Tab-separated table of C-alpha atoms (C1' of nucleotides) in Angstrom:
chain	number	residue	atom	x	y	z
A	261	MET	CA	0.000	0.000	0.000
A	262	SER	CA	2.713	2.436	0.896
A	263	THR	CA	4.437	1.494	-2.351
A	264	ALA	CA	1.351	2.280	-4.394
A	265	GLN	CA	0.779	5.531	-2.596
A	266	GLY	CA	4.447	6.376	-2.886
A	267	ALA	CA	4.391	5.750	-6.611
A	268	ARG	CA	1.242	7.791	-6.960
A	269	ALA	CA	2.715	10.663	-5.006
A	270	ARG	CA	5.914	10.439	-7.012
A	271	ALA	CA	4.047	10.553	-10.300
A	272	ARG	CA	2.033	13.508	-9.100
A	273	ALA	CA	5.169	15.356	-8.047
A	274	GLU	CA	6.751	14.678	-11.418
A	275	VAL	CA	3.800	15.994	-13.373
A	276	THR	CA	3.574	19.016	-11.086
A	277	ALA	CA	7.235	19.741	-11.707
A	278	ALA	CA	6.804	19.323	-15.464
A	279	ILE	CA	3.898	21.753	-15.465
A	280	LYS	CA	5.892	24.343	-13.562
A	281	ASP	CA	8.916	23.880	-15.804
A	282	GLU	CA	6.834	24.443	-18.895
A	283	ALA	CA	5.100	27.405	-17.285
A	284	ARG	CA	8.511	28.930	-16.525
A	285	ARG	CA	9.443	28.474	-20.166
A	286	GLN	CA	6.307	30.399	-21.157
A	287	LEU	CA	7.089	33.035	-18.586
A	288	ALA	CA	10.364	33.659	-20.359
A	289	ALA	CA	8.846	33.685	-23.826
A	290	GLU	CA	5.567	35.529	-23.299
A	291	GLY	CA	5.639	37.102	-19.875
A	292	ALA	CA	3.502	36.427	-16.842
A	293	ALA	CA	0.531	38.358	-18.200
A	294	ARG	CA	0.175	35.898	-21.069
A	295	LEU	CA	0.696	32.737	-19.073
A	296	SER	CA	-1.998	30.369	-20.293
A	297	LEU	CA	-2.955	27.025	-18.782
A	298	ARG	CA	-4.006	25.798	-22.207
A	299	ALA	CA	-0.668	26.539	-23.771
A	300	VAL	CA	1.144	24.782	-20.953
A	301	ALA	CA	-1.100	21.751	-21.385
A	302	ARG	CA	-0.560	21.704	-25.134
A	303	ALA	CA	3.211	21.814	-24.756
A	304	LEU	CA	3.020	18.855	-22.389
A	305	GLY	CA	0.706	16.852	-24.644
A	306	MET	CA	-2.011	17.084	-22.040
A	307	VAL	CA	-5.491	18.405	-22.246
A	308	SER	CA	-6.215	21.636	-20.453
A	309	SER	CA	-8.799	20.116	-18.159
A	310	ALA	CA	-6.198	17.667	-16.858
A	311	LEU	CA	-4.121	20.531	-15.531
A	312	TYR	CA	-6.847	21.481	-13.127
A	313	ARG	CA	-6.061	18.325	-11.161
A	314	TYR	CA	-2.724	19.907	-10.320
A	315	PHE	CA	-3.506	23.606	-10.211
A	316	PRO	CA	-7.076	24.777	-9.620
A	317	SER	CA	-6.551	27.968	-11.603
A	318	ARG	CA	-4.070	30.018	-13.547
A	319	ASP	CA	-3.626	32.219	-10.503
A	320	GLU	CA	-2.656	29.265	-8.322
A	321	LEU	CA	-0.081	28.203	-10.877
A	322	LEU	CA	1.258	31.738	-10.861
A	323	THR	CA	1.390	31.689	-7.073
A	324	ALA	CA	3.352	28.433	-7.143
A	325	LEU	CA	5.824	29.919	-9.612
A	326	ILE	CA	6.211	33.011	-7.456
A	327	ILE	CA	6.853	31.001	-4.305
A	328	ASP	CA	9.329	28.797	-6.173
A	329	ALA	CA	11.166	31.860	-7.441
A	330	TYR	CA	11.370	33.452	-3.997
A	331	ASP	CA	12.562	30.151	-2.547
A	332	SER	CA	15.160	29.644	-5.251
A	333	LEU	CA	16.492	33.151	-4.653
A	334	GLY	CA	16.330	32.654	-0.903
A	335	GLU	CA	18.263	29.402	-1.070
A	336	ALA	CA	20.935	30.944	-3.284
A	337	ALA	CA	21.321	33.839	-0.872
A	338	GLU	CA	21.411	31.554	2.158
A	339	ALA	CA	23.994	29.295	0.557
A	340	ALA	CA	26.263	32.256	-0.200
A	341	HIS	CA	25.737	33.590	3.302
A	342	ARG	CA	26.647	30.272	4.901
A	343	LYS	CA	30.105	30.326	3.342
A	344	VAL	CA	31.169	33.492	5.144
A	345	ALA	CA	32.650	33.562	8.654
A	346	GLU	CA	29.987	34.581	11.145
A	347	SER	CA	32.039	37.382	12.594
A	348	ASP	CA	32.599	39.135	9.261
A	349	HIS	CA	29.371	41.101	9.098
A	350	VAL	CA	30.269	43.265	6.131
A	351	ARG	CA	31.195	40.262	4.034
A	352	ARG	CA	28.060	38.430	5.109
A	353	TRP	CA	26.038	41.412	3.917
A	354	THR	CA	27.809	41.753	0.588
A	355	ALA	CA	27.699	37.992	0.024
A	356	VAL	CA	23.907	38.095	0.260
A	357	CYS	CA	23.730	41.104	-2.063
A	358	GLU	CA	25.978	39.532	-4.645
A	359	ALA	CA	24.059	36.266	-4.503
A	360	VAL	CA	20.859	38.186	-5.218
A	361	ARG	CA	22.475	39.812	-8.221
A	362	VAL	CA	23.920	36.569	-9.569
A	363	TRP	CA	20.626	34.753	-9.147
A	364	ALA	CA	18.756	37.596	-10.861
A	365	LEU	CA	21.101	37.573	-13.847
A	366	ALA	CA	20.705	33.807	-14.110
A	367	HIS	CA	16.899	33.902	-13.738
A	368	PRO	CA	15.804	37.197	-15.278
A	369	HIS	CA	12.232	36.172	-15.990
A	370	GLU	CA	11.658	34.777	-12.543
A	371	TYR	CA	13.182	37.930	-11.113
A	372	ALA	CA	10.767	39.983	-13.219
A	373	LEU	CA	7.933	37.842	-11.910
A	374	ILE	CA	8.665	38.586	-8.253
A	375	TYR	CA	10.251	42.043	-8.325
A	376	GLY	CA	9.001	43.476	-11.595
A	377	SER	CA	5.625	44.861	-12.645
A	378	PRO	CA	2.607	43.268	-10.999
A	379	VAL	CA	0.611	40.911	-13.196
A	380	PRO	CA	-2.660	42.662	-14.149
A	381	GLY	CA	-5.614	41.050	-12.448
A	382	TYR	CA	-3.461	38.980	-10.107
A	383	ALA	CA	-2.939	39.693	-6.418
A	384	ALA	CA	-0.368	37.627	-4.564
A	385	PRO	CA	-1.898	35.833	-1.581
A	386	GLU	CA	-0.399	35.916	1.909
A	387	THR	CA	1.016	32.435	1.343
A	388	THR	CA	3.820	34.024	-0.658
A	389	VAL	CA	5.027	36.041	2.340
A	390	PRO	CA	7.332	33.474	4.012
A	391	ALA	CA	9.244	32.751	0.807
A	392	ALA	CA	9.323	36.445	-0.078
A	393	SER	CA	10.843	37.275	3.312
A	394	ARG	CA	13.885	35.032	3.145
A	395	VAL	CA	16.403	37.528	1.740
A	396	GLY	CA	15.154	40.231	4.069
A	397	LEU	CA	15.484	37.913	7.058
A	398	LEU	CA	19.064	37.141	6.093
A	399	LEU	CA	19.945	40.826	6.025
A	400	ILE	CA	18.161	41.339	9.331
A	401	GLY	CA	20.207	38.522	10.844
A	402	VAL	CA	23.471	40.097	9.772
A	403	VAL	CA	22.609	43.465	11.289
A	404	ARG	CA	21.247	41.850	14.440
A	405	ASP	CA	24.459	39.902	14.946
A	406	ALA	CA	26.519	43.018	14.364
A	407	HIS	CA	24.454	44.838	16.954
A	408	ARG	CA	25.023	42.069	19.515
A	409	GLY	CA	28.752	42.561	19.129
A	410	PRO	CA	30.537	45.905	18.795
A	411	GLY	CA	30.249	45.937	15.011
A	412	LEU	CA	27.406	48.404	14.478
A	413	ALA	CA	27.985	52.122	14.128
A	414	ASP	CA	25.639	54.745	15.524
A	415	LEU	CA	23.186	56.203	13.031
A	416	PRO	CA	21.164	59.418	13.209
A	417	LEU	CA	17.382	59.298	13.514
A	418	PRO	CA	15.350	62.428	12.705
A	419	ALA	CA	12.522	63.062	15.148
A	420	GLU	CA	9.906	62.956	12.412
A	421	LEU	CA	10.900	59.390	11.557
A	422	ARG	CA	11.085	58.074	15.125
A	423	PRO	CA	7.501	56.771	15.451
A	424	GLU	CA	7.657	54.771	12.215
A	425	ALA	CA	11.185	53.596	13.022
A	426	GLU	CA	10.110	52.315	16.418
A	427	ARG	CA	7.110	50.548	14.948
A	428	MET	CA	9.314	48.948	12.310
A	429	ALA	CA	11.880	47.800	14.829
A	430	ALA	CA	9.175	46.354	17.076
A	431	ASP	CA	7.407	44.530	14.231
A	432	LEU	CA	10.391	43.315	12.251
A	433	VAL	CA	13.496	43.192	14.452
A	434	PRO	CA	12.539	43.306	18.111
A	435	ASP	CA	16.138	43.098	19.298
A	436	LEU	CA	17.370	46.011	17.190
A	437	PRO	CA	17.208	49.764	17.905
A	438	PRO	CA	15.043	51.837	15.556
A	439	GLU	CA	17.975	53.547	13.814
A	440	PRO	CA	19.477	50.494	12.113
A	441	ALA	CA	15.988	49.065	11.546
A	442	VAL	CA	14.926	51.890	9.197
A	443	ALA	CA	18.320	51.998	7.548
A	444	LEU	CA	18.085	48.264	6.962
A	445	VAL	CA	14.683	48.414	5.276
A	446	ALA	CA	15.843	51.253	3.048
A	447	ALA	CA	19.025	49.406	2.088
A	448	TRP	CA	16.996	46.280	1.347
A	449	ALA	CA	14.838	48.213	-1.138
A	450	GLU	CA	17.865	49.997	-2.588
A	451	LEU	CA	19.634	46.688	-3.187
A	452	PHE	CA	16.830	45.611	-5.483
A	453	GLY	CA	16.956	48.974	-7.200
A	454	LEU	CA	20.556	48.282	-8.188
A	455	VAL	CA	19.756	44.752	-9.341
A	456	GLY	CA	16.613	45.757	-11.214
A	457	PHE	CA	18.315	48.625	-13.019
A	458	GLU	CA	21.049	46.332	-14.274
A	459	LEU	CA	18.652	43.581	-15.246
A	460	PHE	CA	16.050	45.771	-16.920
A	461	GLY	CA	18.523	47.702	-19.024
A	462	GLN	CA	18.696	51.065	-17.262
A	463	PHE	CA	22.471	50.776	-16.991
A	464	HIS	CA	22.773	50.664	-20.778
A	465	ARG	CA	25.570	53.093	-21.642
A	466	VAL	CA	25.808	54.129	-17.997
A	467	VAL	CA	27.532	51.321	-16.117
A	468	GLU	CA	29.985	49.097	-17.988
A	469	ASP	CA	31.853	47.116	-15.330
A	470	ARG	CA	28.667	46.164	-13.592
A	471	GLU	CA	30.065	43.531	-11.288
A	472	THR	CA	32.656	45.848	-9.783
A	473	PHE	CA	30.155	48.670	-9.595
A	474	PHE	CA	27.651	46.471	-7.823
A	475	ARG	CA	30.164	45.007	-5.388
A	476	HIS	CA	31.046	48.453	-4.132
A	477	ALA	CA	27.491	49.705	-4.114
A	478	ALA	CA	26.610	46.737	-1.897
A	479	ALA	CA	29.534	47.558	0.394
A	480	ARG	CA	28.270	51.136	0.608
A	481	LEU	CA	24.825	49.842	1.539
A	482	ALA	CA	26.442	47.783	4.316
A	483	HIS	CA	28.167	50.912	5.530
A	484	GLY	CA	24.862	52.770	5.397
A	485	VAL	CA	23.175	50.366	7.798
A	486	GLY	CA	26.040	50.785	10.239
A	487	LEU	CA	28.104	47.667	9.518
A	488	ARG	CA	31.820	48.276	10.044
A	489	PRO	CA	34.719	45.985	9.188
B	257	MET	CA	-3.160	77.393	-46.794
B	258	SER	CA	-1.755	77.562	-43.300
B	259	THR	CA	-5.304	77.261	-41.965
B	260	ALA	CA	-5.980	74.097	-43.885
B	261	GLN	CA	-2.676	72.611	-42.873
B	262	GLY	CA	-3.310	73.738	-39.316
B	263	ALA	CA	-6.675	72.030	-39.209
B	264	ARG	CA	-5.254	68.874	-40.686
B	265	ALA	CA	-2.374	68.873	-38.262
B	266	ARG	CA	-4.760	69.564	-35.398
B	267	ALA	CA	-7.010	66.689	-36.367
B	268	ARG	CA	-4.040	64.428	-36.691
B	269	ALA	CA	-2.734	65.458	-33.288
B	270	GLU	CA	-6.141	64.855	-31.769
B	271	VAL	CA	-6.485	61.357	-33.176
B	272	THR	CA	-2.923	60.543	-32.178
B	273	ALA	CA	-3.664	61.681	-28.640
B	274	ALA	CA	-6.901	59.684	-28.543
B	275	ILE	CA	-5.054	56.557	-29.635
B	276	LYS	CA	-2.434	57.005	-26.957
B	277	ASP	CA	-5.037	57.730	-24.298
B	278	GLU	CA	-6.927	54.583	-25.131
B	279	ALA	CA	-3.689	52.601	-25.268
B	280	ARG	CA	-2.812	53.882	-21.789
B	281	ARG	CA	-6.202	52.722	-20.573
B	282	GLN	CA	-5.439	49.252	-21.927
B	283	LEU	CA	-2.014	49.362	-20.345
B	284	ALA	CA	-3.673	49.822	-16.985
B	285	ALA	CA	-6.243	47.108	-17.542
B	286	GLU	CA	-4.249	44.426	-19.319
B	287	GLY	CA	-0.591	45.299	-19.081
B	288	ALA	CA	1.880	46.200	-21.772
B	289	ALA	CA	2.304	42.597	-22.905
B	290	ARG	CA	-1.344	42.468	-23.927
B	291	LEU	CA	-1.561	45.867	-25.561
B	292	SER	CA	-3.454	45.275	-28.792
B	293	LEU	CA	-3.782	47.619	-31.742
B	294	ARG	CA	-7.092	46.047	-32.690
B	295	ALA	CA	-8.590	46.581	-29.257
B	296	VAL	CA	-7.483	50.206	-29.278
B	297	ALA	CA	-9.036	50.711	-32.700
B	298	ARG	CA	-12.245	48.992	-31.619
B	299	ALA	CA	-12.599	51.193	-28.543
B	300	LEU	CA	-12.175	54.267	-30.722
B	301	GLY	CA	-14.678	53.112	-33.339
B	302	MET	CA	-11.928	52.854	-35.898
B	303	VAL	CA	-10.737	50.014	-37.979
B	304	SER	CA	-7.374	48.515	-37.082
B	305	SER	CA	-5.739	49.313	-40.397
B	306	ALA	CA	-6.527	53.009	-39.899
B	307	LEU	CA	-4.210	53.104	-36.912
B	308	TYR	CA	-1.253	52.449	-39.185
B	309	ARG	CA	-1.563	56.026	-40.469
B	310	TYR	CA	-0.570	57.129	-36.973
B	311	PHE	CA	1.724	54.388	-35.734
B	312	PRO	CA	3.585	52.156	-38.175
B	313	SER	CA	3.431	49.181	-35.814
B	314	ARG	CA	2.402	48.065	-32.370
B	315	ASP	CA	5.972	48.435	-31.175
B	316	GLU	CA	6.084	52.054	-32.307
B	317	LEU	CA	2.927	52.765	-30.335
B	318	LEU	CA	4.594	51.186	-27.306
B	319	THR	CA	7.668	53.315	-27.900
B	320	ALA	CA	5.518	56.449	-28.032
B	321	LEU	CA	3.860	55.506	-24.744
B	322	ILE	CA	7.250	54.883	-23.154
B	323	ILE	CA	8.642	58.222	-24.303
B	324	ASP	CA	5.490	60.004	-23.102
B	325	ALA	CA	5.808	58.347	-19.693
B	326	TYR	CA	9.473	59.294	-19.324
B	327	ASP	CA	8.663	62.838	-20.423
B	328	SER	CA	5.735	63.120	-18.039
B	329	LEU	CA	7.918	61.933	-15.168
B	330	GLY	CA	10.751	64.184	-16.282
B	331	GLU	CA	8.517	67.240	-16.426
B	332	ALA	CA	7.090	66.525	-12.979
B	333	ALA	CA	10.594	66.168	-11.556
B	334	GLU	CA	11.814	69.302	-13.318
B	335	ALA	CA	8.830	71.311	-12.096
B	336	ALA	CA	9.458	70.259	-8.494
B	337	HIS	CA	13.150	70.994	-8.886
B	338	ARG	CA	12.498	74.481	-10.253
B	339	LYS	CA	10.679	75.508	-7.078
B	340	VAL	CA	13.706	75.024	-4.848
B	341	ALA	CA	16.373	77.684	-4.279
B	342	GLU	CA	19.428	76.908	-6.400
B	343	SER	CA	21.809	77.012	-3.450
B	344	ASP	CA	19.941	74.411	-1.402
B	345	HIS	CA	21.420	71.309	-2.958
B	346	VAL	CA	20.014	68.808	-0.485
B	347	ARG	CA	16.480	70.116	-0.947
B	348	ARG	CA	16.896	70.155	-4.706
B	349	TRP	CA	17.879	66.476	-4.525
B	350	THR	CA	15.038	65.436	-2.246
B	351	ALA	CA	12.530	67.484	-4.270
B	352	VAL	CA	13.423	65.461	-7.366
B	353	CYS	CA	13.196	62.188	-5.427
B	354	GLU	CA	9.838	63.049	-3.944
B	355	ALA	CA	8.490	64.166	-7.309
B	356	VAL	CA	9.487	60.796	-8.766
B	357	ARG	CA	7.643	59.005	-5.984
B	358	VAL	CA	4.519	61.170	-6.296
B	359	TRP	CA	4.436	60.742	-10.051
B	360	ALA	CA	4.879	56.985	-9.728
B	361	LEU	CA	2.028	56.682	-7.231
B	362	ALA	CA	-0.184	58.741	-9.544
B	363	HIS	CA	0.808	56.793	-12.682
B	364	PRO	CA	1.526	53.244	-11.519
B	365	HIS	CA	0.975	51.573	-14.876
B	366	GLU	CA	3.147	54.002	-16.747
B	367	TYR	CA	5.793	53.582	-14.065
B	368	ALA	CA	5.584	49.815	-14.537
B	369	LEU	CA	5.963	50.351	-18.286
B	370	ILE	CA	9.242	52.239	-17.980
B	371	TYR	CA	10.817	50.853	-14.804
B	372	GLY	CA	9.120	47.472	-14.445
B	373	SER	CA	9.586	44.196	-16.251
B	374	PRO	CA	10.570	44.455	-19.904
B	375	VAL	CA	7.806	43.718	-22.401
B	376	PRO	CA	8.501	40.292	-23.973
B	377	GLY	CA	9.504	40.597	-27.592
B	378	TYR	CA	9.968	44.355	-27.379
B	379	ALA	CA	13.292	46.159	-27.272
B	380	ALA	CA	13.248	49.881	-26.600
B	381	PRO	CA	15.002	51.822	-29.396
B	382	GLU	CA	17.657	54.444	-28.759
B	383	THR	CA	15.071	57.169	-29.375
B	384	THR	CA	13.815	56.602	-25.827
B	385	VAL	CA	17.177	57.575	-24.335
B	386	PRO	CA	16.744	61.380	-24.148
B	387	ALA	CA	13.404	61.164	-22.361
B	388	ALA	CA	14.692	58.375	-20.128
B	389	SER	CA	17.664	60.497	-19.103
B	390	ARG	CA	15.779	63.498	-17.775
B	391	VAL	CA	15.580	62.526	-14.104
B	392	GLY	CA	19.186	61.363	-14.110
B	393	LEU	CA	20.309	64.628	-15.671
B	394	LEU	CA	18.496	66.578	-12.973
B	395	LEU	CA	20.312	64.659	-10.248
B	396	ILE	CA	23.596	65.131	-12.074
B	397	GLY	CA	22.954	68.861	-12.204
B	398	VAL	CA	22.398	69.059	-8.467
B	399	VAL	CA	25.632	67.248	-7.652
B	400	ARG	CA	27.570	69.233	-10.254
B	401	ASP	CA	26.369	72.522	-8.767
B	402	ALA	CA	27.261	71.347	-5.266
B	403	HIS	CA	30.728	70.448	-6.491
B	404	ARG	CA	31.216	73.898	-8.007
B	405	GLY	CA	30.564	75.438	-4.611
B	406	PRO	CA	31.846	74.078	-1.299
B	407	GLY	CA	28.800	71.860	-0.787
B	408	LEU	CA	30.176	68.443	-1.687
B	409	ALA	CA	31.826	66.190	0.863
B	410	ASP	CA	34.787	63.979	0.077
B	411	LEU	CA	33.961	60.351	-0.659
B	412	PRO	CA	36.209	57.293	-0.617
B	413	LEU	CA	36.999	55.456	-3.852
B	414	PRO	CA	38.382	51.916	-3.672
B	415	ALA	CA	41.201	51.262	-6.117
B	416	GLU	CA	39.310	48.431	-7.795
B	417	LEU	CA	36.512	50.803	-8.726
B	418	ARG	CA	38.676	53.641	-9.981
B	419	PRO	CA	38.829	52.708	-13.694
B	420	GLU	CA	35.061	52.350	-14.006
B	421	ALA	CA	34.509	55.449	-11.894
B	422	GLU	CA	36.776	57.511	-14.124
B	423	ARG	CA	35.093	56.210	-17.256
B	424	MET	CA	31.685	57.036	-15.799
B	425	ALA	CA	32.699	60.525	-14.796
B	426	ALA	CA	34.207	61.172	-18.221
B	427	ASP	CA	31.169	59.856	-20.108
B	428	LEU	CA	28.376	61.197	-17.940
B	429	VAL	CA	29.602	64.156	-15.875
B	430	PRO	CA	32.837	65.535	-17.315
B	431	ASP	CA	33.105	68.262	-14.695
B	432	LEU	CA	32.772	65.935	-11.697
B	433	PRO	CA	35.435	63.820	-9.966
B	434	PRO	CA	34.988	60.041	-10.173
B	435	GLU	CA	34.006	59.614	-6.496
B	436	PRO	CA	30.682	61.486	-6.582
B	437	ALA	CA	30.017	60.186	-10.107
B	438	VAL	CA	29.805	56.535	-9.023
B	439	ALA	CA	27.948	57.433	-5.851
B	440	LEU	CA	25.462	59.379	-7.940
B	441	VAL	CA	24.726	56.517	-10.322
B	442	ALA	CA	24.263	54.126	-7.410
B	443	ALA	CA	21.938	56.533	-5.610
B	444	TRP	CA	19.953	57.026	-8.814
B	445	ALA	CA	19.324	53.279	-9.069
B	446	GLU	CA	18.606	53.005	-5.358
B	447	LEU	CA	16.021	55.767	-5.557
B	448	PHE	CA	14.015	53.693	-8.013
B	449	GLY	CA	14.431	50.678	-5.761
B	450	LEU	CA	12.627	52.562	-3.005
B	451	VAL	CA	9.884	53.775	-5.324
B	452	GLY	CA	9.423	50.394	-6.993
B	453	PHE	CA	9.219	48.520	-3.724
B	454	GLU	CA	6.473	50.807	-2.462
B	455	LEU	CA	4.570	50.752	-5.722
B	456	PHE	CA	4.839	47.019	-6.350
B	457	GLY	CA	3.755	46.005	-2.878
B	458	GLN	CA	7.008	44.879	-1.268
B	459	PHE	CA	6.448	47.279	1.625
B	460	HIS	CA	3.235	45.497	2.539
B	461	ARG	CA	3.404	44.980	6.314
B	462	VAL	CA	6.919	46.410	6.356
B	463	VAL	CA	6.629	50.166	5.901
B	464	GLU	CA	3.472	51.930	7.059
B	465	ASP	CA	4.247	55.654	7.028
B	466	ARG	CA	5.696	55.459	3.557
B	467	GLU	CA	5.889	59.156	2.841
B	468	THR	CA	7.973	59.894	5.924
B	469	PHE	CA	10.093	56.807	5.365
B	470	PHE	CA	10.760	57.810	1.779
B	471	ARG	CA	11.538	61.411	2.569
B	472	HIS	CA	14.300	60.367	4.926
B	473	ALA	CA	15.588	57.631	2.683
B	474	ALA	CA	15.919	60.243	-0.061
B	475	ALA	CA	17.774	62.546	2.324
B	476	ARG	CA	20.125	59.679	3.179
B	477	LEU	CA	20.748	59.140	-0.519
B	478	ALA	CA	21.624	62.831	-0.839
B	479	HIS	CA	24.063	62.434	2.027
B	480	GLY	CA	25.512	59.358	0.346
B	481	VAL	CA	26.453	61.264	-2.797
B	482	GLY	CA	28.207	63.874	-0.690
B	483	LEU	CA	25.565	66.614	-0.528
B	484	ARG	CA	25.719	68.544	2.736
B	485	PRO	CA	23.284	71.147	4.050
C	2	DG	C1'	-1.982	64.060	-50.574
C	3	DT	C1'	-4.448	62.303	-46.401
C	4	DC	C1'	-7.303	59.487	-44.498
C	5	DT	C1'	-10.632	55.456	-43.697
C	6	DA	C1'	-12.755	51.091	-44.930
C	7	DT	C1'	-12.852	46.377	-46.817
C	8	DA	C1'	-10.813	42.240	-47.186
C	9	DA	C1'	-7.552	39.122	-46.553
C	10	DC	C1'	-3.161	36.462	-44.746
C	11	DG	C1'	-1.271	33.230	-41.353
C	12	DA	C1'	-0.865	32.282	-36.856
C	13	DG	C1'	-2.709	31.426	-32.632
C	14	DA	C1'	-6.337	31.172	-28.819
C	15	DT	C1'	-10.849	29.590	-27.210
C	16	DA	C1'	-15.617	27.567	-26.316
C	17	DG	C1'	-18.484	24.041	-26.745
C	18	DA	C1'	-20.474	20.095	-29.005
C	19	DC	C1'	-19.528	15.519	-29.360
D	185	DG	C1'	-10.240	13.637	-24.456
D	186	DT	C1'	-11.021	15.302	-29.395
D	187	DC	C1'	-12.555	18.196	-32.979
D	188	DT	C1'	-14.344	21.947	-35.024
D	189	DA	C1'	-16.191	26.362	-35.612
D	190	DT	C1'	-15.333	30.791	-34.234
D	191	DC	C1'	-12.838	34.046	-32.111
D	192	DT	C1'	-8.357	36.905	-31.474
D	193	DC	C1'	-4.012	39.103	-33.197
D	194	DG	C1'	-0.522	42.179	-36.316
D	195	DT	C1'	-0.069	43.340	-40.641
D	196	DT	C1'	-0.667	44.260	-45.644
D	197	DA	C1'	-2.936	45.251	-50.256
D	198	DT	C1'	-6.377	47.681	-52.336
D	199	DA	C1'	-10.022	50.784	-53.320
D	200	DG	C1'	-12.283	54.848	-52.700
D	201	DA	C1'	-13.806	59.427	-49.993
D	202	DC	C1'	-12.360	63.983	-48.919
DNA sequence: GTCTATAACGAGATAGAC
DNA sequence: GTCTATCTCGTTATAGAC
């Protein structure tokens, strides 16, 4: 019985993976807005109604692709982060940033899916939040560790920003003062500005040696959140 | 004769504007990937072939929309910039940043068109470059003016980055040293990271008081390029 | 010269009967 | 699960109105 169920589950997992692979191929060719269950089914030699046994709607397939993309990026960032000595906070930070960039360049269409324009008519459900948070949590961990030791510089905090900064710190990083908490969120957004600009062509005729440029921009972001070598 | 030509030109301009307006409506509803000449023509009570008198292809219509969006953003940023005293470099910088954010929030679909995911199968021609450069040129002007006076702080420049920094300065801002030139390009990209994250929903449950958060993030960017009050 | 309409092409998506 | 009839699309050729 367990063999039969195991085989069944295995077959189901294989078909699910094949559907997502083909959907990713369409993502690259046509964009998320034109993702069509029928076209995926056709490419797989299936009939469109059969797909509904695996994904109840186009939106659920999209959601699965989004979560996969966030997880793939998150794993890449975590793997890069793991290779750095725990005490070297600046290098931990830049390792995460560079992993994000490398992953984005290797998976441009999946990057566009998660950090690019929203898909018209689609709203990501809350189930995407854990996967979407992984890179942010890594960066939070670096700054938190630096704050535990002596490795975090003092940052200014304008009075006008204090209420929001304190709310942020309480909600996102309870063991961090408000100053690095705001700086961290800003740097997190700015990181994806750098990556997106390179990926989406805004650096055309502006930045040539993009790897070097990015490496130092990431180091400057680390400096901006208070990390010191 | 000039009257007849004037009327003709006026009619042509009106139809052209109506086509673009309707296309923008479709952009909002369906996304750039699904922009369809036929649907635009249908909504205007025209026949699809008639549109070819105004735009030689779907891609050229897209290009016109992209240039219009960049120009609209550029004008908004320039208008905000004009209102600030020339000597107040930090406020000139933040005024441009805040104008970008306000414009983006008011025109989310046009923002997605120019700074979001690329449209599959479409490559923007070089004719979009001047319009696309307007915001960047404004920021360059602020930093250049600060450098002419005493208002620009010294920035570090790692040796590894020097060649690219010098190339950038020479190509983009001939009268600026390489240090602020690289910092400026990075800050420019980071600005759009902040705006994009807010617009595309990444700040959901992360940033609440987004206006205050952004204002100070923009001020920190100004500080990062060396601008001092 | 300037525009619009008709008709058609080849390719692809889609809905529904079977 | 298959098949077919009917849609969509971008684009062009052509003919005629102003």
